[in-house]
Each structure stands twice: as structure tokens, then as C-alpha cells.
mmCIF file of C-alpha atoms in Angstrom:
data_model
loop_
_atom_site.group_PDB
_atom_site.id
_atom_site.type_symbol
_atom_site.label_atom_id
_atom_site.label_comp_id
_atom_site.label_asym_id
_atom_site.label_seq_id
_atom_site.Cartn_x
_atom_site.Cartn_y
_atom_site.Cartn_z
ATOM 1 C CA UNK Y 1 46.716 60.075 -62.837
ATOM 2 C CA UNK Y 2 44.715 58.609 -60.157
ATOM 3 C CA UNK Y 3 45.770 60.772 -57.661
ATOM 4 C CA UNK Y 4 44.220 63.614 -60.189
ATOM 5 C CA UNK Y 5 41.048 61.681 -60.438
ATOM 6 C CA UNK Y 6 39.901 62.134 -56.944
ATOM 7 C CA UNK Y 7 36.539 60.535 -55.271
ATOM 8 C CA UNK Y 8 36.044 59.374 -59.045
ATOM 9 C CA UNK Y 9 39.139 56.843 -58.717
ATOM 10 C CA UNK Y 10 38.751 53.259 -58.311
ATOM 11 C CA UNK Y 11 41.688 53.677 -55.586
ATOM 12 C CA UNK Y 12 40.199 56.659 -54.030
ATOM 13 C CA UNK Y 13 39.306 55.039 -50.310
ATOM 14 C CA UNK Y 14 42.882 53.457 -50.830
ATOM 15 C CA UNK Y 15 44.759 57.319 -52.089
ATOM 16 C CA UNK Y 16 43.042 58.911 -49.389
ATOM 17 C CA UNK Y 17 44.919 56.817 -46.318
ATOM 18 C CA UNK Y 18 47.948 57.568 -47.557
ATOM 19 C CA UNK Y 19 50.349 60.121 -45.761
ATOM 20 C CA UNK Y 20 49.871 63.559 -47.214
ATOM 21 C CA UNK Y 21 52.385 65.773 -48.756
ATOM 22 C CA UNK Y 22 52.813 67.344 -45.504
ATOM 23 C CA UNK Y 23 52.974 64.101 -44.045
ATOM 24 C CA UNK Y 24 56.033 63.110 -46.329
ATOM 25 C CA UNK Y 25 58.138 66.849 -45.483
ATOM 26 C CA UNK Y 26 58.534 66.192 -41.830
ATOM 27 C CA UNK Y 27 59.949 63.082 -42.146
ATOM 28 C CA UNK Y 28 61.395 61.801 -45.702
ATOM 29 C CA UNK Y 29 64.531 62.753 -47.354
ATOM 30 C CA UNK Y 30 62.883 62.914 -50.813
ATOM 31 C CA UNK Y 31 60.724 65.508 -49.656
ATOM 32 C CA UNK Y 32 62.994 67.738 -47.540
ATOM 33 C CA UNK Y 33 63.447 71.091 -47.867
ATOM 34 C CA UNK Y 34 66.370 72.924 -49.760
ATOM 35 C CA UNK Y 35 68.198 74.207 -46.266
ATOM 36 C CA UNK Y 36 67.430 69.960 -44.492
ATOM 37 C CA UNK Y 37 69.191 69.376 -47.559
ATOM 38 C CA UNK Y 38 72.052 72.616 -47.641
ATOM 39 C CA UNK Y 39 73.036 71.576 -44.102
ATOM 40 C CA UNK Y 40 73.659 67.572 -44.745
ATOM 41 C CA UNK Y 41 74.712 67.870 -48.384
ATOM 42 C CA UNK Y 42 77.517 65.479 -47.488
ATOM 43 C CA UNK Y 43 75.194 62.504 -46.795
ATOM 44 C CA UNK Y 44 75.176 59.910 -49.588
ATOM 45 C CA UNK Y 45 71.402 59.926 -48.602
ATOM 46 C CA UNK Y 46 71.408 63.602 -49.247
ATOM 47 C CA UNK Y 47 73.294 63.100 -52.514
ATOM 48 C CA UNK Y 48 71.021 60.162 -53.912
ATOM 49 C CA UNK Y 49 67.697 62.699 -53.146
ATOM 50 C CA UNK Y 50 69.104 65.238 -55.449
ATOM 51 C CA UNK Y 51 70.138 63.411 -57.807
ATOM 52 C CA UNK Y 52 66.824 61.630 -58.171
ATOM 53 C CA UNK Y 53 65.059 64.585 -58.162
ATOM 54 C CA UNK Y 54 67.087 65.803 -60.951
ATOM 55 C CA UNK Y 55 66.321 62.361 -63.246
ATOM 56 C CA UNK Y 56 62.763 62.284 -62.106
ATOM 57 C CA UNK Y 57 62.491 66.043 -63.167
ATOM 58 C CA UNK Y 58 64.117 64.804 -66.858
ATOM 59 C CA UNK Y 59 62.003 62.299 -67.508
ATOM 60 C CA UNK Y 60 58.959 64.568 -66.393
ATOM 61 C CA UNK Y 61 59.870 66.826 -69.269
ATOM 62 C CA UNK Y 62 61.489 63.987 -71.528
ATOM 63 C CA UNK Y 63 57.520 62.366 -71.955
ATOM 64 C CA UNK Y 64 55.440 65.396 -71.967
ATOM 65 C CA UNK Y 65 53.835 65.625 -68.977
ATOM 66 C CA UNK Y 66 54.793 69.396 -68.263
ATOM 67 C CA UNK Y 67 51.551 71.780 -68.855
ATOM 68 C CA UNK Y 68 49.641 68.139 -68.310
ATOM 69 C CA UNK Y 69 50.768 68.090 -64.575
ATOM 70 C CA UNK Y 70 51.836 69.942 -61.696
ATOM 71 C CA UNK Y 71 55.618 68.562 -61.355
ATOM 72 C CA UNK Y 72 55.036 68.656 -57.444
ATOM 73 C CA UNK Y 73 51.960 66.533 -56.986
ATOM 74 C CA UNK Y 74 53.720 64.393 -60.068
ATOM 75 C CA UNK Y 75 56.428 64.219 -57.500
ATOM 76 C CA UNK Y 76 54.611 63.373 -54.769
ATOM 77 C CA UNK Y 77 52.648 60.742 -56.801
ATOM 78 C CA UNK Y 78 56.890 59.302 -57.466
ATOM 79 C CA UNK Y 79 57.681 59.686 -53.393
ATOM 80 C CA UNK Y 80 54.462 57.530 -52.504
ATOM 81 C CA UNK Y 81 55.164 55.009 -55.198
ATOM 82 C CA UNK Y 82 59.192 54.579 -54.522
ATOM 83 C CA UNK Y 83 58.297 54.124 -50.496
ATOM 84 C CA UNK Y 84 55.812 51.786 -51.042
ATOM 85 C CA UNK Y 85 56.357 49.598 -54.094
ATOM 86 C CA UNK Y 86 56.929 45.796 -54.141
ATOM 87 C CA UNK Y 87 59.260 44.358 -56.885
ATOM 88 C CA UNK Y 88 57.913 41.339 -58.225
ATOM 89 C CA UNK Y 89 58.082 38.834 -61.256
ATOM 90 C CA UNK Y 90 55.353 38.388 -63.973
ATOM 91 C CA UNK Y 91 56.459 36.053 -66.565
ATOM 92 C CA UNK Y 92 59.855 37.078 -66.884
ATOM 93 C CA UNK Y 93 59.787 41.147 -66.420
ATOM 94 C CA UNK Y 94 60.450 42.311 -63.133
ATOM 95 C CA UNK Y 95 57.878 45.199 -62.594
ATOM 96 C CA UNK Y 96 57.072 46.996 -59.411
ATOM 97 C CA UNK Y 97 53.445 47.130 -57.586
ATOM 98 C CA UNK Y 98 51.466 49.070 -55.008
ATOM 99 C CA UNK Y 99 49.811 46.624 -53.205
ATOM 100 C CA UNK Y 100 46.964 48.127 -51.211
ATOM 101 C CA UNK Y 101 47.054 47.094 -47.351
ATOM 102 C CA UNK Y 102 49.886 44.816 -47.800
ATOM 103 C CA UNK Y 103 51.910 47.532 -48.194
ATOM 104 C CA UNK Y 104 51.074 49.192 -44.030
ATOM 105 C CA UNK Y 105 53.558 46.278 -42.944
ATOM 106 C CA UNK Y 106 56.344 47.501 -41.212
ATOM 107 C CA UNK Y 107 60.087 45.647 -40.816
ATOM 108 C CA UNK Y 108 62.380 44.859 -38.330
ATOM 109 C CA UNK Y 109 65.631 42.638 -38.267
ATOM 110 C CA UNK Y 110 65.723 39.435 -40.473
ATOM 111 C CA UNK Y 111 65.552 37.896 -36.984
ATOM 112 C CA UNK Y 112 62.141 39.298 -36.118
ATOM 113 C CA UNK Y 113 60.091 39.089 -39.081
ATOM 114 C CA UNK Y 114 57.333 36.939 -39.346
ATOM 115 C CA UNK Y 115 55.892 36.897 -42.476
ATOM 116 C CA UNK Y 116 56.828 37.057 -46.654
ATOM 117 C CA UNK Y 117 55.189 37.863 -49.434
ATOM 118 C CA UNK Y 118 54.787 36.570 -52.341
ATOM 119 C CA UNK Y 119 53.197 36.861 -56.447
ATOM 120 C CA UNK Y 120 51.474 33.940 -57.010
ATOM 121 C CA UNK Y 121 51.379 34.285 -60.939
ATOM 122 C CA UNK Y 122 48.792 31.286 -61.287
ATOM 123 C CA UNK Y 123 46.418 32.909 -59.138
ATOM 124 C CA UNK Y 124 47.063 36.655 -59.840
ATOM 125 C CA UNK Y 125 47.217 37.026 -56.375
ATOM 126 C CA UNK Y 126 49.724 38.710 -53.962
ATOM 127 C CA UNK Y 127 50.115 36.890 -50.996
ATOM 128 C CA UNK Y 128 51.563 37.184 -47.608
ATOM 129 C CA UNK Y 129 52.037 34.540 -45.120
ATOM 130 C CA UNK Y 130 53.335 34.047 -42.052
ATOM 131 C CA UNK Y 131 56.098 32.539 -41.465
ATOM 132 C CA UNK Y 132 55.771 31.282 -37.971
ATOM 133 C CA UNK Y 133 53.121 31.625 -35.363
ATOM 134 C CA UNK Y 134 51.601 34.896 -35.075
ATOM 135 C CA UNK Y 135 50.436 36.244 -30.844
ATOM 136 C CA UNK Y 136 47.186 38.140 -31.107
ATOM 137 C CA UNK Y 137 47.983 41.762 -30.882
ATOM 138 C CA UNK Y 138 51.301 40.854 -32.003
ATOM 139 C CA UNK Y 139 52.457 43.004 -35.328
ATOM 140 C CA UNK Y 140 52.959 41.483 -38.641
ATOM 141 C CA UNK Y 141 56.883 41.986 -40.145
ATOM 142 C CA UNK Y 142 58.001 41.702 -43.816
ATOM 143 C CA UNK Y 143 60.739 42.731 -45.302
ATOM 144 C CA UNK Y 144 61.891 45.444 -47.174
ATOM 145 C CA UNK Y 145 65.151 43.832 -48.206
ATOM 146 C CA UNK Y 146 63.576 40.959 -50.495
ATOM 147 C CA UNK Y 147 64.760 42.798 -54.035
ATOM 148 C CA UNK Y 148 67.916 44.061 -52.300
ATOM 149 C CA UNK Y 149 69.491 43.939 -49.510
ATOM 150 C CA UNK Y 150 70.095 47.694 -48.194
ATOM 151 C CA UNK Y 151 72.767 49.471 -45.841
ATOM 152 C CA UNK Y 152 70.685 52.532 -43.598
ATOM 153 C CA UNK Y 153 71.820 55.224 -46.129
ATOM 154 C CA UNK Y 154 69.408 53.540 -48.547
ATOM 155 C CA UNK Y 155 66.775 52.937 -46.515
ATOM 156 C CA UNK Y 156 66.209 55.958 -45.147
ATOM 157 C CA UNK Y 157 66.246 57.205 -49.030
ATOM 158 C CA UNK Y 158 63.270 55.072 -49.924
ATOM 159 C CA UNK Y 159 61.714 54.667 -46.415
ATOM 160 C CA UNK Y 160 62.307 57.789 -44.406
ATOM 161 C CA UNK Y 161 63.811 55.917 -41.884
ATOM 162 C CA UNK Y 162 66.943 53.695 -40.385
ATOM 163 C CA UNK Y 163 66.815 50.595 -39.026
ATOM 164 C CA UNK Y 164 68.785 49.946 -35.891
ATOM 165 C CA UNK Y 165 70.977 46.674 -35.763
ATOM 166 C CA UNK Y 166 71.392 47.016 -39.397
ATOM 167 C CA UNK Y 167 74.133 44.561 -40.149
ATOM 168 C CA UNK Y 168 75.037 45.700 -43.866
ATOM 169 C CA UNK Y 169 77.507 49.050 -42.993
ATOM 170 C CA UNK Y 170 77.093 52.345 -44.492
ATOM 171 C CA UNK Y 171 80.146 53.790 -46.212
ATOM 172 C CA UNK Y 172 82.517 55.774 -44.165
ATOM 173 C CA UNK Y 173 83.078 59.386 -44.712
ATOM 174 C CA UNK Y 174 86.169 61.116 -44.871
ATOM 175 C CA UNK Y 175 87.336 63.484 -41.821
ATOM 176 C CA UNK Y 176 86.326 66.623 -43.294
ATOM 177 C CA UNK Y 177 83.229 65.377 -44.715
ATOM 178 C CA UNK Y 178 82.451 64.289 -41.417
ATOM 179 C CA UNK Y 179 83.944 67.925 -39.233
ATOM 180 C CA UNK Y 180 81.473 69.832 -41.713
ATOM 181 C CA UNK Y 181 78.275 67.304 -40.644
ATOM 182 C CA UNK Y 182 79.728 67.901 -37.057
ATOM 183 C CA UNK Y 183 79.522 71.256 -37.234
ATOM 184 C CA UNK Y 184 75.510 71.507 -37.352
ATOM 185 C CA UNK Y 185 73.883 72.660 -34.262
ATOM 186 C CA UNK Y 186 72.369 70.760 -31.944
ATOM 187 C CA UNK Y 187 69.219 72.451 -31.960
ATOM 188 C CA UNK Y 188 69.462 72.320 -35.684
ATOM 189 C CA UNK Y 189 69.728 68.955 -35.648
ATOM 190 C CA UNK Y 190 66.430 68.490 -33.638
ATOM 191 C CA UNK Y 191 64.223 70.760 -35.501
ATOM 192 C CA UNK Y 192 62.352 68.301 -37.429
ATOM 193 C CA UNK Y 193 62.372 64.226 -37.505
ATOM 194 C CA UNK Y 194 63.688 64.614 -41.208
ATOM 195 C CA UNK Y 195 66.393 66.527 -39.210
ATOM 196 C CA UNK Y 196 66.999 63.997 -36.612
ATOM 197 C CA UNK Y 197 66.817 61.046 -39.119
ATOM 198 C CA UNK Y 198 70.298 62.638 -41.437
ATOM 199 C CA UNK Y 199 71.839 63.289 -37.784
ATOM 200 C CA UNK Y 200 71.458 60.079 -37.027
ATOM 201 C CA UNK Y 201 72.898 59.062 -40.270
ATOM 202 C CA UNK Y 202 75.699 61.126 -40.035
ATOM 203 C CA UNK Y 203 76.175 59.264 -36.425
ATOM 204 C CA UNK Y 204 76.702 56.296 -38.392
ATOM 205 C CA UNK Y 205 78.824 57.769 -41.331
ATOM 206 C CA UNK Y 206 81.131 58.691 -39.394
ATOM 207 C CA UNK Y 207 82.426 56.244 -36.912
ATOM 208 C CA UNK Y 208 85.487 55.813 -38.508
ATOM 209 C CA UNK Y 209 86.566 59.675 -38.325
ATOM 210 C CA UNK Y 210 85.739 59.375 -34.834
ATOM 211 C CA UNK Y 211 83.758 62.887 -34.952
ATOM 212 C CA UNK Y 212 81.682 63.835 -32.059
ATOM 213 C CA UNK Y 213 78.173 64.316 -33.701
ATOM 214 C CA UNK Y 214 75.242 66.216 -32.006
ATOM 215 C CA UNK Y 215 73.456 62.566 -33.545
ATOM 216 C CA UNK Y 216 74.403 60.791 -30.642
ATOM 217 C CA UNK Y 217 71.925 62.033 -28.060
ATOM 218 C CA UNK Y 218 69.578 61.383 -31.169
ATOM 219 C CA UNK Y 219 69.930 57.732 -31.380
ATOM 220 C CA UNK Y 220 67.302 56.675 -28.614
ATOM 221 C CA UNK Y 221 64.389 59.137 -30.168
ATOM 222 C CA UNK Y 222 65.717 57.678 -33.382
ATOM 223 C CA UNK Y 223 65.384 53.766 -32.407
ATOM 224 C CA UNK Y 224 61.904 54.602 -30.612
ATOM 225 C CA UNK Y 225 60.455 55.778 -34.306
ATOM 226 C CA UNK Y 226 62.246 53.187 -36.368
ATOM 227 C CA UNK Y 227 61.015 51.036 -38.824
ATOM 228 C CA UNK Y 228 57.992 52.738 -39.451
ATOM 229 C CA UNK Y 229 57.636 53.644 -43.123
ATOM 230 C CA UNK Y 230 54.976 57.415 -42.182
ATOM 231 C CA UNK Y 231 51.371 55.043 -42.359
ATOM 232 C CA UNK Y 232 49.145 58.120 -41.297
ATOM 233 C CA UNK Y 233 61.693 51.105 -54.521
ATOM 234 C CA UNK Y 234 60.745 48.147 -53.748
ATOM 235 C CA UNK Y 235 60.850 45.784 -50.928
#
């Protein structure tokens, strides 16, 4: 709705930072294309992106909003919110919120953040603090793990991204789950960062089946853009 409003929105300086569509397709795995999708169906990531696009598509239609909207700026609108949204607490309902600046922190290992953030429900304020001293220059880390705590597969579903060190292991695949994700091209595999990011995943999928994946020469590029969330459900 906002996003439809344009320059006349009270968020309209705010909307128009965001990452663009465009912005979203090279990198995130809700906004892949069919084939990204095709040739790593056997991701769990992969899995969890269609079958949210099938609910979101349901409840599109389920409250009306067909012939109201165009389905793929509604689901645009859906990709922003899931990758940016905090959860927090007011009263007793849990309810998620965009929180304007707040929400171009980036995260890193439990070890290396330095701040949390907070709803102060007396002050209707949301707060983040520090939580030890901060260098100049040096970057401000929250984390996204604060409503859940989340294995790779899941954070590159709501981030577009995997965090390196994570300690909380992604399921292993079986052996011919993991010979079918082997067989993709290595040039396939580098076409695009969305590409790179479910090779990478694979990588990690599969260390049990001991399959040689093209991900592995992949998981320096991969480290080097980690943890950024594309700043051009919940935390």
C-alpha cells in the first residue's frame, strides 16, 4: 500500500533506499528465477521458497487483493518485509516491525556482535544499544537470531545470504540428493550470486555424502559477501 503510494507516502525517502526488485533477483532465493530454482530444487532453501510463494500467492487471492494489486510488486512488498522485519512484543502479541535505519545493521557471529535491540513498550520506542565499546569507523552488529535461532538454510531464505562459522548445522542430504546438486556446472554455478549462494549451500548440505561440489571453490567469494542482508522474518 505504501509502496503504491509513491512520493505521496509518509515512508517514501525511507521506500526509496531500499534494494529494488532487481536488486532482490541477483541475490535472494525468494526472488530467483524458475531455472536458479529448476537446477537446486533439492535445497531445503529451494523447497521453503516455493512453498512460500505458493501460501503467499493463497492468501493474496484468499483476502481480495487480486484486480486491487499487481501480485509481483505485492510480492516484492512480502520479500522486503520478511528480510527486514523485527519480531517484537506489545502487550502480549508478538507482531513484527520494519524499523527504518535500524534495520541497515548487518550480523556476524554471537561472538562479534556489539549491539541489541530492543521495544521499549513504555516509551514506544525501539532501541538499540551497544553492548560494549564501539571503535570509530568500527560497524555496528545485531543479531538476526533474537526470535530464533537459525541453521544457514534459513538464513539464506530470509536474508539472501549464509553466515560462515554458523554453529547450528544444516540438515544432511541424502547421496542422490546430493550427486544431482553435484552434477550442476561449474560455470552454472557462478552465473549469478543467487547462484553461488545455493552452491554454497549445497557445499554445506552435503558433507556427509562426501560429494565433490563445484561450491567449494565458491566458499571464499561466498565468506567475502557474507552477512550482508542487499542494503543498496524477523530477527
Amino acid at each position: 500500500e505504501e509502496f503504491a503510494k509513491g512520493t505521496s507516502s509518509l515512508w517514501a525517502f525511507y521506500l526509496q533506499q531500499l534494494p529494488k526488485s532487481e536488486d532482490y533477483e541477483k541475490f535472494h532465493p525468494l526472488m530467483a528465477n524458475r531455472h536458479d530454482l529448476e537446477l537446486y530444487k533439492d535445497l531445503p532453501t529451494v523447497k521453503s521458497v516455493e512453498n512460500r510463494r505458493r501460501w503467499v500467492r493463497e492468501r493474496f487471492k484468499a483476502l481480495g487483493l487480486d484486480g486491487h494489486f499487481d501480485f509481483v510488486d505485492f510480492w516484492y512488498a512480502y520479500v522486503t518485509y520478511i528480510s527486514r522485519a523485527y519480531g517484537i512484543t506489545v502487550g502480549k502479541t508478538w507482531v513484527p516491525a520494519v524499523v527504518p535505519l535500524a534495520d541497515y545493521g548487518n550480523t556476524a557471529l554471537r561472538q562479534n556482535i556489539n549491539a541489541r535491540w530492543a521495544y521499549d513498550e513504555d516509551a514506544q520506542a525501539f532501541k538499540v544499544m551497544s553492548t560494549r565499546a564501539v571503535a570509530a569507523g568500527e560497524e555496528v552488529l545485531e543479531s538476526y537470531m533474537v526470535s530464533s535461532q537459525k541453521d544457514n538454510a534459513q538464513v539464506a531464505f530470509m536474508f539472501g545470504f549464509v553466515l560462515p562459522g554458523n554453529p547450528i548445522s544444516v540438515k544432511q542430504l541424502t547421496s542422490m540428493e546430493c550427486s544431482r546438486l553435484s552434477s550442476v556446472p561449474q560455470d552454472e554455478a557462478r552465473a549469478s550470486p543467487v547462484r553461488k549462494l545455493f552452491a554454497s549451500l549445497a557445499e554445506q548440505h552435503c558433507v556427509a555424502a562426501g560429494t565433490a561440489l563445484p561450491a567449494t571453490v565458491l566458499s571464499r567469494e561466498r565468506e567475502r559477501d557474507a552477512s550482508h542482508r542487499g542494503d543498496s522474518s524477523s530477527h
